[in-house]
XYZ file of N, CA and C in Angstrom:
303
model
N -39.874 -20.373 -67.580
C -40.543 -21.407 -66.844
C -42.036 -21.463 -67.217
N -42.671 -20.309 -67.294
C -44.088 -20.265 -67.673
C -44.260 -20.728 -69.114
N -43.407 -20.241 -69.998
C -43.479 -20.624 -71.408
C -43.284 -22.127 -71.577
N -42.349 -22.719 -70.837
C -42.113 -24.167 -70.915
C -43.356 -24.939 -70.489
N -44.011 -24.494 -69.426
C -45.224 -25.160 -68.947
C -46.331 -25.093 -70.003
N -46.509 -23.928 -70.590
C -47.540 -23.770 -71.622
C -47.251 -24.677 -72.810
N -45.998 -24.706 -73.252
C -45.635 -25.530 -74.405
C -45.735 -27.021 -74.110
N -45.610 -27.420 -72.832
C -45.677 -28.838 -72.480
C -47.112 -29.366 -72.442
N -48.096 -28.487 -72.410
C -49.493 -28.920 -72.353
C -49.975 -29.306 -73.748
N -50.764 -30.381 -73.811
C -51.256 -30.870 -75.097
C -52.660 -30.332 -75.355
N -52.759 -29.375 -76.251
C -54.049 -28.798 -76.611
C -54.550 -29.327 -77.956
N -53.888 -30.326 -78.506
C -54.233 -30.791 -79.853
C -55.627 -31.412 -79.935
N -56.131 -31.971 -78.835
C -57.438 -32.611 -78.866
C -58.595 -31.686 -78.542
N -58.323 -30.410 -78.343
C -59.383 -29.473 -77.975
C -60.000 -28.802 -79.192
N -61.294 -28.543 -79.083
C -62.004 -27.796 -80.119
C -62.575 -26.548 -79.456
N -62.440 -25.413 -80.110
C -62.978 -24.165 -79.568
C -64.330 -23.871 -80.195
N -65.294 -23.548 -79.347
C -66.599 -23.087 -79.817
C -66.737 -21.636 -79.364
N -66.637 -20.726 -80.313
C -66.665 -19.298 -80.022
C -68.115 -18.848 -79.838
N -68.394 -18.170 -78.724
C -69.742 -17.661 -78.435
C -69.867 -16.181 -78.791
N -68.867 -15.373 -78.409
C -68.918 -13.938 -78.695
C -67.535 -13.431 -79.092
N -67.532 -12.411 -79.936
C -66.302 -11.700 -80.309
C -66.639 -10.220 -80.355
N -65.863 -9.429 -79.631
C -66.004 -7.977 -79.668
C -64.647 -7.398 -80.034
N -64.634 -6.415 -80.912
C -63.383 -5.780 -81.337
C -63.558 -4.270 -81.308
N -62.448 -3.602 -81.004
C -62.480 -2.146 -80.917
C -61.179 -1.586 -81.471
N -61.297 -0.598 -82.370
C -60.104 0.090 -82.861
C -59.385 0.720 -81.685
N -58.050 0.747 -81.772
C -57.274 1.280 -80.667
C -56.121 2.128 -81.179
N -55.202 2.427 -80.300
C -54.089 3.327 -80.546
C -53.235 2.906 -81.743
N -52.884 3.856 -82.571
C -51.971 3.656 -83.705
C -52.402 2.544 -84.653
N -53.708 2.378 -84.855
C -54.198 1.381 -85.803
C -54.305 -0.021 -85.246
N -54.091 -0.191 -83.943
C -54.225 -1.502 -83.322
C -55.686 -1.853 -83.098
N -55.918 -3.114 -82.724
C -57.273 -3.598 -82.473
C -57.273 -4.398 -81.176
N -58.188 -4.051 -80.267
C -58.385 -4.807 -79.037
C -59.529 -5.784 -79.279
N -59.306 -7.082 -78.984
C -60.299 -8.124 -79.260
C -60.620 -8.868 -77.968
N -61.911 -9.114 -77.725
C -62.372 -9.886 -76.578
C -63.214 -11.044 -77.101
N -62.854 -12.273 -76.707
C -63.516 -13.488 -77.183
C -64.007 -14.279 -75.977
N -65.193 -14.874 -76.080
C -65.649 -15.819 -75.062
C -66.185 -17.053 -75.768
N -66.065 -18.190 -75.082
C -66.536 -19.427 -75.679
C -66.269 -20.621 -74.793
N -66.227 -21.794 -75.416
C -65.978 -23.047 -74.713
C -64.848 -23.791 -75.400
N -64.004 -24.435 -74.606
C -63.056 -25.408 -75.136
C -63.632 -26.780 -74.837
N -63.684 -27.634 -75.839
C -64.297 -28.947 -75.710
C -63.223 -30.000 -75.947
N -63.053 -30.902 -74.958
C -62.023 -31.939 -75.056
C -62.534 -33.128 -75.867
N -61.633 -34.088 -76.124
C -61.995 -35.289 -76.891
C -63.132 -36.062 -76.227
N -63.155 -36.066 -74.872
C -64.206 -36.790 -74.160
C -65.410 -35.898 -73.841
N -65.558 -34.792 -74.592
C -66.706 -33.884 -74.555
C -66.850 -33.103 -73.245
N -65.745 -32.894 -72.529
C -65.767 -32.031 -71.350
C -65.627 -30.592 -71.834
N -66.541 -29.724 -71.375
C -66.556 -28.330 -71.824
C -66.081 -27.418 -70.699
N -65.226 -26.444 -71.071
C -64.775 -25.423 -70.120
C -64.953 -24.061 -70.763
N -65.656 -23.184 -70.058
C -65.842 -21.822 -70.549
C -64.536 -21.049 -70.431
N -64.314 -20.141 -71.371
C -63.113 -19.317 -71.324
C -63.419 -17.919 -71.829
N -62.518 -17.019 -71.507
C -62.515 -15.691 -72.093
C -61.072 -15.370 -72.463
N -60.902 -14.636 -73.538
C -59.568 -14.280 -74.006
C -59.623 -12.862 -74.557
N -58.632 -12.078 -74.182
C -58.508 -10.750 -74.780
C -57.104 -10.626 -75.336
N -56.992 -9.986 -76.480
C -55.669 -9.786 -77.065
C -55.643 -8.495 -77.860
N -54.438 -7.961 -77.982
C -54.235 -6.713 -78.705
C -53.475 -7.019 -79.980
N -54.059 -6.656 -81.117
C -53.420 -6.840 -82.415
C -52.759 -5.526 -82.807
N -51.444 -5.555 -82.904
C -50.692 -4.361 -83.290
C -50.385 -4.441 -84.782
N -50.483 -3.326 -85.488
C -50.226 -3.350 -86.931
C -48.745 -3.549 -87.232
N -48.491 -4.220 -88.338
C -47.136 -4.356 -88.876
C -47.234 -4.176 -90.388
N -46.114 -4.281 -91.087
C -46.110 -4.010 -92.526
C -47.171 -4.802 -93.282
N -47.325 -6.078 -92.968
C -48.302 -6.923 -93.656
C -49.252 -7.530 -92.629
N -50.252 -6.777 -92.233
C -51.246 -7.300 -91.299
C -50.999 -6.880 -89.862
N -51.169 -7.844 -88.943
C -51.076 -7.582 -87.514
C -50.262 -8.671 -86.839
N -49.832 -8.391 -85.603
C -49.247 -9.416 -84.752
C -49.843 -9.261 -83.359
N -49.844 -10.348 -82.582
C -50.413 -10.325 -81.239
C -49.375 -9.732 -80.295
N -49.660 -8.530 -79.801
C -48.743 -7.857 -78.885
C -48.985 -8.307 -77.450
N -50.249 -8.413 -77.054
C -50.622 -8.859 -75.707
C -51.739 -9.875 -75.825
N -51.747 -10.854 -74.903
C -52.751 -11.908 -74.941
C -53.046 -12.358 -73.514
N -54.322 -12.344 -73.122
C -54.734 -12.830 -71.802
C -55.824 -13.874 -72.019
N -55.616 -15.072 -71.442
C -56.568 -16.177 -71.552
C -56.937 -16.614 -70.144
N -58.228 -16.878 -69.925
C -58.649 -17.322 -68.600
C -59.832 -18.275 -68.730
N -59.763 -19.396 -67.963
C -60.939 -20.245 -67.832
C -61.915 -19.546 -66.895
N -63.208 -19.643 -67.198
C -64.243 -19.003 -66.397
C -65.148 -20.102 -65.862
N -65.175 -20.240 -64.548
C -66.019 -21.260 -63.930
C -67.448 -20.748 -63.841
N -68.397 -21.640 -64.029
C -69.803 -21.272 -63.916
C -70.152 -21.128 -62.444
N -70.943 -20.113 -62.137
C -71.389 -19.876 -60.771
C -72.909 -19.824 -60.798
N -73.538 -20.572 -59.895
C -74.994 -20.555 -59.826
C -75.492 -19.207 -59.348
N -76.541 -18.712 -59.975
C -77.161 -17.450 -59.590
C -78.578 -17.727 -59.126
N -79.009 -17.077 -58.051
C -80.381 -17.303 -57.591
C -81.409 -16.840 -58.617
N -82.470 -17.603 -58.738
C -83.571 -17.270 -59.635
C -84.806 -17.062 -58.770
N -85.477 -15.950 -58.955
C -86.705 -15.684 -58.207
C -87.878 -15.955 -59.130
N -88.750 -16.838 -58.697
C -89.919 -17.216 -59.479
C -91.159 -16.832 -58.683
N -91.838 -15.786 -59.097
C -93.082 -15.380 -58.436
C -94.228 -16.142 -59.079
N -94.707 -17.153 -58.402
C -95.768 -17.955 -58.979
C -96.687 -18.498 -57.905
N -97.762 -19.079 -58.359
C -98.731 -19.670 -57.445
C -98.682 -21.174 -57.631
N -98.457 -21.889 -56.521
C -98.465 -23.345 -56.534
C -99.312 -23.816 -55.361
N -100.205 -24.738 -55.599
C -101.093 -25.260 -54.554
C -101.823 -24.142 -53.812
N -102.269 -23.144 -54.572
C -103.000 -22.002 -54.016
C -102.203 -21.204 -52.982
N -100.881 -21.272 -53.034
C -100.024 -20.498 -52.134
C -99.239 -19.521 -52.991
N -99.387 -18.235 -52.727
C -98.693 -17.200 -53.492
C -97.483 -16.738 -52.692
N -96.302 -17.157 -53.086
C -95.084 -16.745 -52.389
C -93.914 -16.784 -53.358
N -92.833 -16.080 -52.980
C -91.621 -16.104 -53.803
C -90.919 -17.440 -53.625
N -90.457 -17.973 -54.719
C -89.698 -19.217 -54.694
C -88.289 -18.898 -55.145
N -87.308 -19.212 -54.318
C -85.908 -18.970 -54.665
C -85.276 -20.297 -55.060
N -84.754 -20.323 -56.257
C -84.099 -21.522 -56.761
C -82.648 -21.197 -57.041
N -81.792 -22.172 -56.947
C -80.382 -22.004 -57.278
C -80.144 -22.684 -58.621
N -79.586 -21.945 -59.570
C -79.248 -22.554 -60.852
C -78.154 -23.585 -60.639
N -78.202 -24.700 -61.350
C -77.164 -25.717 -61.170
C -75.813 -25.228 -61.681
N -74.776 -25.663 -61.001
C -73.412 -25.390 -61.460
C -72.860 -26.661 -62.059
N -71.695 -26.588 -62.641
C -71.075 -27.739 -63.286
C -70.912 -28.903 -62.309
N -70.658 -28.630 -61.019
C -70.413 -29.679 -60.036
C -71.686 -30.391 -59.617
N -72.848 -29.779 -59.845
C -74.106 -30.364 -59.368
C -74.652 -31.370 -60.335
């Protein structure tokens, strides 16, 4: 049921923009890989994602033994700006914009 749902989704119009890749040697010659980036749709909508997968060795190269993919939503984080404005010295707390704002 899960596999059918995944196969029914149309990902042909998406472009991946990779931001980071980290890899680490693992058990029996395998490689653990962590990727983060954005998927960009035809209408230029961007969604952040992270993906981790385990490459297990085989006779000619590797195969994907495990794969985890997740969309990552942006969350606003408070920014503290210690500055002087209009001769008033106080902390200013700002909220970073999120995708919905």
